[in-house]
Tab-separated table of N, CA and C in Angstrom:
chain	number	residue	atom	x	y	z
A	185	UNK	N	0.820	-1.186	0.000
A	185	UNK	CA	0.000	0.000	0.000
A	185	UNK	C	0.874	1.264	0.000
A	186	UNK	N	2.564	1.072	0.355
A	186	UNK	CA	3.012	2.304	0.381
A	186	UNK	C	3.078	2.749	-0.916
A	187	UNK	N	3.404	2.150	-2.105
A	187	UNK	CA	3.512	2.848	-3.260
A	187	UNK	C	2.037	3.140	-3.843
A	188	UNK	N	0.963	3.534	-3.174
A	188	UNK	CA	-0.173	3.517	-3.715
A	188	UNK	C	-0.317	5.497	-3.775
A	189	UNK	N	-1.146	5.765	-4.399
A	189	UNK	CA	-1.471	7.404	-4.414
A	189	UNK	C	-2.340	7.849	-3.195
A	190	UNK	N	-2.441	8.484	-2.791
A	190	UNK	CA	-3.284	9.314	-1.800
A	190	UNK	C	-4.990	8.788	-1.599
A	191	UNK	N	-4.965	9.107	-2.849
A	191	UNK	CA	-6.747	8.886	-3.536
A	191	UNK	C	-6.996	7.166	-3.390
A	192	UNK	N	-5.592	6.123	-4.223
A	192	UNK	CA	-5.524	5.210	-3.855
A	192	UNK	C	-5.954	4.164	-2.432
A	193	UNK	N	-4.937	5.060	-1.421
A	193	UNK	CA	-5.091	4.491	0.171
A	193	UNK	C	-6.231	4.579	0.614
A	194	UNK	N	-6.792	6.132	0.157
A	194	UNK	CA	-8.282	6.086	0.600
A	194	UNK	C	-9.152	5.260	0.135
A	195	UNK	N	-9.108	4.823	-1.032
A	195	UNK	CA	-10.385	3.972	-1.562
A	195	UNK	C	-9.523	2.557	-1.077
A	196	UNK	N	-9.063	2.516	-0.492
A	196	UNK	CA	-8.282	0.902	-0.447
A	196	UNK	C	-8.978	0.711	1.283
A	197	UNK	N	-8.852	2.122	2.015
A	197	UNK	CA	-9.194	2.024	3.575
A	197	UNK	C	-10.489	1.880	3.752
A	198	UNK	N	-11.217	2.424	2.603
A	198	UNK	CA	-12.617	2.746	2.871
A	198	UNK	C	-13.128	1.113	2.423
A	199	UNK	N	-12.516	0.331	1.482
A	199	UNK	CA	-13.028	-1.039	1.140
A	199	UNK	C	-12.510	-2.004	2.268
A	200	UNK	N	-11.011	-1.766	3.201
A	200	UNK	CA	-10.975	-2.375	4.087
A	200	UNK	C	-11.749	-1.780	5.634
A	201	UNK	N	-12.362	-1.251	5.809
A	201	UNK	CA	-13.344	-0.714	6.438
A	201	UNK	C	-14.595	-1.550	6.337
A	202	UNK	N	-14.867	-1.429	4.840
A	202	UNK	CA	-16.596	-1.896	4.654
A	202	UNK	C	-16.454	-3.782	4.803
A	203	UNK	N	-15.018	-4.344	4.744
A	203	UNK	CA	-14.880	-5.450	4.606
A	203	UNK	C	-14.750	-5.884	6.451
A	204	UNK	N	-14.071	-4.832	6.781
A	204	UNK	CA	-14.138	-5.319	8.473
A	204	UNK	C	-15.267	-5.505	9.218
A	205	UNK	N	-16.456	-4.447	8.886
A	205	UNK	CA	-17.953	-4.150	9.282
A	205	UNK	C	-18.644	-5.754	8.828
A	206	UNK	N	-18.473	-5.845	7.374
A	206	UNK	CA	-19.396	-6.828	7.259
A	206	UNK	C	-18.749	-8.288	7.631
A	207	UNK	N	-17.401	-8.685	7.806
A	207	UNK	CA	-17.147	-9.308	8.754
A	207	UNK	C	-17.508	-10.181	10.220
A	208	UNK	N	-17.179	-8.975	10.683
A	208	UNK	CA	-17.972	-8.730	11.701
A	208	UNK	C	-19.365	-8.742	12.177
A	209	UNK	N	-20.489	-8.302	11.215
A	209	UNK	CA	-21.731	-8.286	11.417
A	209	UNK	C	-22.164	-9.850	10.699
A	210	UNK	N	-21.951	-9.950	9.697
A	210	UNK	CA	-21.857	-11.711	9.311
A	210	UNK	C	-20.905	-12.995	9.866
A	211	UNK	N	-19.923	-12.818	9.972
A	211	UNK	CA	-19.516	-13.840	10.386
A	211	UNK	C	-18.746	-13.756	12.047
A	212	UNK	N	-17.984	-13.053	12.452
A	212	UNK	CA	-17.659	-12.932	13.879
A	212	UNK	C	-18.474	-12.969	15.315
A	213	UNK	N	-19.666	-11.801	14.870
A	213	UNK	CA	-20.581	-11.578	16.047
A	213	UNK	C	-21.285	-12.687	15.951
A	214	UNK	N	-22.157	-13.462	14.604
A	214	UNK	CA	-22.730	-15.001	14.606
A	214	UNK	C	-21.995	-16.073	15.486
A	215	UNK	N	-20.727	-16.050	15.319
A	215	UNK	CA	-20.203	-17.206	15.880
A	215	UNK	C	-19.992	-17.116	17.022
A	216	UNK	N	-19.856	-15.825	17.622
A	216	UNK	CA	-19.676	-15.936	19.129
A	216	UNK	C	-21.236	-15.998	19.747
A	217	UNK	N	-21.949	-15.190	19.217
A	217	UNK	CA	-23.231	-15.717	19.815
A	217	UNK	C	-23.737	-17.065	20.116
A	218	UNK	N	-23.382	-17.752	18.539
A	218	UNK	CA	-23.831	-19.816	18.779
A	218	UNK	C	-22.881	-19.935	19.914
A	219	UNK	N	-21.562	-19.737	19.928
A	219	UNK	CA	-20.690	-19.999	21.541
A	219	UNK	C	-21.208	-20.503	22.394
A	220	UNK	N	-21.891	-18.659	22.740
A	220	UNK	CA	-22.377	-18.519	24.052
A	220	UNK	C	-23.606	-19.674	24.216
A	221	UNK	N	-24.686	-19.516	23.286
A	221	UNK	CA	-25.342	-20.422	22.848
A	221	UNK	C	-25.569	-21.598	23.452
A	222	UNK	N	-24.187	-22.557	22.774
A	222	UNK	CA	-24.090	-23.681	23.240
A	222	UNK	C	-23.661	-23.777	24.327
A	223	UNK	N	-22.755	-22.694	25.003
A	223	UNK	CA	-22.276	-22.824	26.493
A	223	UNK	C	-23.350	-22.666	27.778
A	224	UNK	N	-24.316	-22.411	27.273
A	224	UNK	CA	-25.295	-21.838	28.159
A	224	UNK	C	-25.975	-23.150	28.803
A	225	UNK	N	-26.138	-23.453	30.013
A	225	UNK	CA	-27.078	-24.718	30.357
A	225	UNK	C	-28.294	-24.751	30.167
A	226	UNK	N	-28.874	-26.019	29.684
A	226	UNK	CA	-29.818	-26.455	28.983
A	226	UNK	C	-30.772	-27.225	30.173
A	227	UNK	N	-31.696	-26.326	30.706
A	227	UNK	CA	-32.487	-27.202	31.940
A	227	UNK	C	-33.266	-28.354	31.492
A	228	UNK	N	-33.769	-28.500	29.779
A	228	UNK	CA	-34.480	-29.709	29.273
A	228	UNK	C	-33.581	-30.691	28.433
A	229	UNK	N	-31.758	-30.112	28.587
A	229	UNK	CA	-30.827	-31.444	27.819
A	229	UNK	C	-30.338	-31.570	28.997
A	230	UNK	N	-30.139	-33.058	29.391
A	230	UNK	CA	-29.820	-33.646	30.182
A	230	UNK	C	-28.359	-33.972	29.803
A	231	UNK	N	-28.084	-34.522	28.441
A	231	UNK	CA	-27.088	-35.118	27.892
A	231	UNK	C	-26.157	-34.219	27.726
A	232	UNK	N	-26.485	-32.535	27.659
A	232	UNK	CA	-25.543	-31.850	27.463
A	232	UNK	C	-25.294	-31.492	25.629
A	233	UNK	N	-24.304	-30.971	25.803
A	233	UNK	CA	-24.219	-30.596	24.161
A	233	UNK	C	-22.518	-31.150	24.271
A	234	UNK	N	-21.873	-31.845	23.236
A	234	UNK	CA	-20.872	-32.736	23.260
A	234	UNK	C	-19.141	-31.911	23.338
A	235	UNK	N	-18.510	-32.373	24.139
A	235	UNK	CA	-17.124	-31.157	23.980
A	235	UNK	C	-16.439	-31.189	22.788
A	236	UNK	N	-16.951	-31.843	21.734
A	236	UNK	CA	-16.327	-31.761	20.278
A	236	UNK	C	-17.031	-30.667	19.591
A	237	UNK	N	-18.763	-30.413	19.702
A	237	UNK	CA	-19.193	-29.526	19.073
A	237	UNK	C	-18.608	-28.076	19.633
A	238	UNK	N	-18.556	-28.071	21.134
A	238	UNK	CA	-18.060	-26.512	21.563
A	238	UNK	C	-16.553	-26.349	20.857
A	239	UNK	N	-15.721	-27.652	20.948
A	239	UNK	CA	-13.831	-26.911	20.639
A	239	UNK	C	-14.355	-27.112	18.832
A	240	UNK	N	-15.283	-27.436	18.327
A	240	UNK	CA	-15.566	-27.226	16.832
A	240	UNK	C	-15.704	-25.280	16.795
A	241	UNK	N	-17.002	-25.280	17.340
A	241	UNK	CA	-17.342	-23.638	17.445
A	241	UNK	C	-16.233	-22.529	18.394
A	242	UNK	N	-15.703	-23.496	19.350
A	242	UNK	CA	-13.976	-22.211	19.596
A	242	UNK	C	-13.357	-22.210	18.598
A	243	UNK	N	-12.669	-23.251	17.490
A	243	UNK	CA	-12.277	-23.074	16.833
A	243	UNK	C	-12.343	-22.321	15.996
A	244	UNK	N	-13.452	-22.234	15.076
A	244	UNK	CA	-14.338	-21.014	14.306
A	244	UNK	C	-14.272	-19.777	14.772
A	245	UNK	N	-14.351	-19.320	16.302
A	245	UNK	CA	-14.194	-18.225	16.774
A	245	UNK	C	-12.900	-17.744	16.591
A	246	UNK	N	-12.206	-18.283	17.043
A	246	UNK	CA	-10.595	-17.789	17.292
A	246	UNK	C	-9.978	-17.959	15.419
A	247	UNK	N	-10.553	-18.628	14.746
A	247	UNK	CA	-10.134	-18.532	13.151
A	247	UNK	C	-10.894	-17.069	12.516
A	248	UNK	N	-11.891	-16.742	13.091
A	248	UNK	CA	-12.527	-15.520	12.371
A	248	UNK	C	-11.855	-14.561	13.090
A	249	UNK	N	-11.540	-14.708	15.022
A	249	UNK	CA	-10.913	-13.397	15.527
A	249	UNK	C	-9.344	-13.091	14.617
A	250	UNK	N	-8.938	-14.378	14.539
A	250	UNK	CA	-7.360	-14.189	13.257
A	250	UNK	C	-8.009	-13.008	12.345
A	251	UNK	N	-8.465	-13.425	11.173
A	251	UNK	CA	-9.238	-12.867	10.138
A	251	UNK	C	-9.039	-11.655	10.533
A	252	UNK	N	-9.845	-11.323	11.618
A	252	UNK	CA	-10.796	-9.748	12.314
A	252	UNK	C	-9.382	-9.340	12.298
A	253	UNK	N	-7.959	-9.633	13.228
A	253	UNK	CA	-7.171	-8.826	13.309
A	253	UNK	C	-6.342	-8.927	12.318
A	254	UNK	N	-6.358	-9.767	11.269
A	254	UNK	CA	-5.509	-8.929	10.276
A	254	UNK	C	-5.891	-8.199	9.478
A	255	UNK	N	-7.216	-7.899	9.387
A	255	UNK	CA	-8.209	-6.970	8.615
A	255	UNK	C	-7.310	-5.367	9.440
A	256	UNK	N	-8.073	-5.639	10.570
A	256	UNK	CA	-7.664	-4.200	11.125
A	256	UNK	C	-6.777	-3.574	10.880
A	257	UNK	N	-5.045	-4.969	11.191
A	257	UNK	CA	-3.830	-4.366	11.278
A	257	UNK	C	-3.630	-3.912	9.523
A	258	UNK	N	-4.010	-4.393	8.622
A	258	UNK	CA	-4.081	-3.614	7.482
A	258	UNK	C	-4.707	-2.257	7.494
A	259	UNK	N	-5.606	-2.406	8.002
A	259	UNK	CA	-6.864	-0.932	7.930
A	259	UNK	C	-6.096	0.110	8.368
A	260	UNK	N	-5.471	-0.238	9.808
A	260	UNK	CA	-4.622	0.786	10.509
A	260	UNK	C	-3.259	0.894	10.288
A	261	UNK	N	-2.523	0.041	9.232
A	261	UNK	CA	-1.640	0.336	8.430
A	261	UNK	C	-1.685	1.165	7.372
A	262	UNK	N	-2.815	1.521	7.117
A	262	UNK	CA	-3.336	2.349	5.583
A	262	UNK	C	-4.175	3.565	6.280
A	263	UNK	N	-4.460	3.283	7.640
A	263	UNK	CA	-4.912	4.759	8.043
A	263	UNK	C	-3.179	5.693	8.567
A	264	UNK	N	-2.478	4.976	8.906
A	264	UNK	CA	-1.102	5.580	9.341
A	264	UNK	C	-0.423	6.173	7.866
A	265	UNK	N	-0.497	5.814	6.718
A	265	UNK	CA	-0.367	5.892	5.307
A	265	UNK	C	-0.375	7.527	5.162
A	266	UNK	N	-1.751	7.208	5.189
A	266	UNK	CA	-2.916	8.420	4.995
A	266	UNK	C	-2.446	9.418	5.822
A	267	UNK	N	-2.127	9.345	6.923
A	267	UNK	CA	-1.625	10.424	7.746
A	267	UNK	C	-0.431	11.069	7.495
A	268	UNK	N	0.859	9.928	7.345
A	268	UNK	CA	1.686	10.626	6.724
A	268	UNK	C	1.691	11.374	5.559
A	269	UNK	N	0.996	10.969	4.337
A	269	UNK	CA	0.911	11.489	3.384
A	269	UNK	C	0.387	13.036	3.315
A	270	UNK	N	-0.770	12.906	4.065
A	270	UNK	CA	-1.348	14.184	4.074
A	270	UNK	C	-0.249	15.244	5.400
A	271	UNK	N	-0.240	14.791	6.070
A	271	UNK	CA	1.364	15.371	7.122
A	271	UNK	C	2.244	16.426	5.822
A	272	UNK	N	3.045	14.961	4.987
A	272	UNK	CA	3.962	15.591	4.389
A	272	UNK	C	3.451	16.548	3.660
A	273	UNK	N	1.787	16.818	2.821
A	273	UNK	CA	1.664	17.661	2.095
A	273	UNK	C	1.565	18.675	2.783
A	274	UNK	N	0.679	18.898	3.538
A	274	UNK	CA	0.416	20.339	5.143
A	274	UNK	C	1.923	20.697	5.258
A	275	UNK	N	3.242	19.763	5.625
A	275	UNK	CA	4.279	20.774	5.383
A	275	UNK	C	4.818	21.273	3.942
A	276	UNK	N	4.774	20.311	3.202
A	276	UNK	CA	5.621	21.266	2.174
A	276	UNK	C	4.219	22.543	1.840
A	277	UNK	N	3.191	22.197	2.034
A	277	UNK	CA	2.256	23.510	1.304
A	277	UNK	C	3.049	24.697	2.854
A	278	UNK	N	2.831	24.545	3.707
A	278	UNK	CA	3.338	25.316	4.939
A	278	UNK	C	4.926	25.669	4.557
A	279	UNK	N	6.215	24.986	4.039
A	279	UNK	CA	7.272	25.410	3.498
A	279	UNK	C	7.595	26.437	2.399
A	280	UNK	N	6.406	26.106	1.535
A	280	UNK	CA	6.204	27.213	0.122
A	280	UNK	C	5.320	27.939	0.709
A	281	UNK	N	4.867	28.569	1.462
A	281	UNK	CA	3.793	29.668	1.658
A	281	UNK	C	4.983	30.762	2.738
């Protein structure tokens, strides 16, 4: 992303943005909810729910929280981008004035 243009980073942050949201609203927050879900005691299952299905659904969790943070650490690699870039222009326009 560093050799990208200005205009570039932005439309690159704003798609890793809309990709973190829907992420998140589809697949992250779903899976932790079934979690909780299944972790929750069941006063009419007696039998319980099996410790293969819960380390199935931790698994899933902690594979989408991966996902979630390398989304971000990109996002906030390309928002730090953006800052410098616009930084360096505010000084040189501030150097020529």
């Amino acid at each position: 992303m560093e050799e990208m243009t200005l205009r570039d980073k932005c439309r690159e942050v704003e798609r890793l943005s809309r990709e973190l949201e829907d992420h998140l609203q589809q697949g992250f927050v779903p899976k932790v909810h079934e979690l909780r879900k299944l972790c929750k005691p069941q006063e009419a299952d007696f039998g319980g729910i099996p410790d293969i299905t819960i380390r199935s659904q931790i698994q899933q969790v902690l594979a989408s929280e991966r996902y979630t943070g390398e989304i971000y650490e990109a996002l906030e690699r390309g928002l730090v981008l953006i800052a410098e870039d616009v930084n360096g222009l505010l000084e040189r326009d501030h150097a020529t004035s």
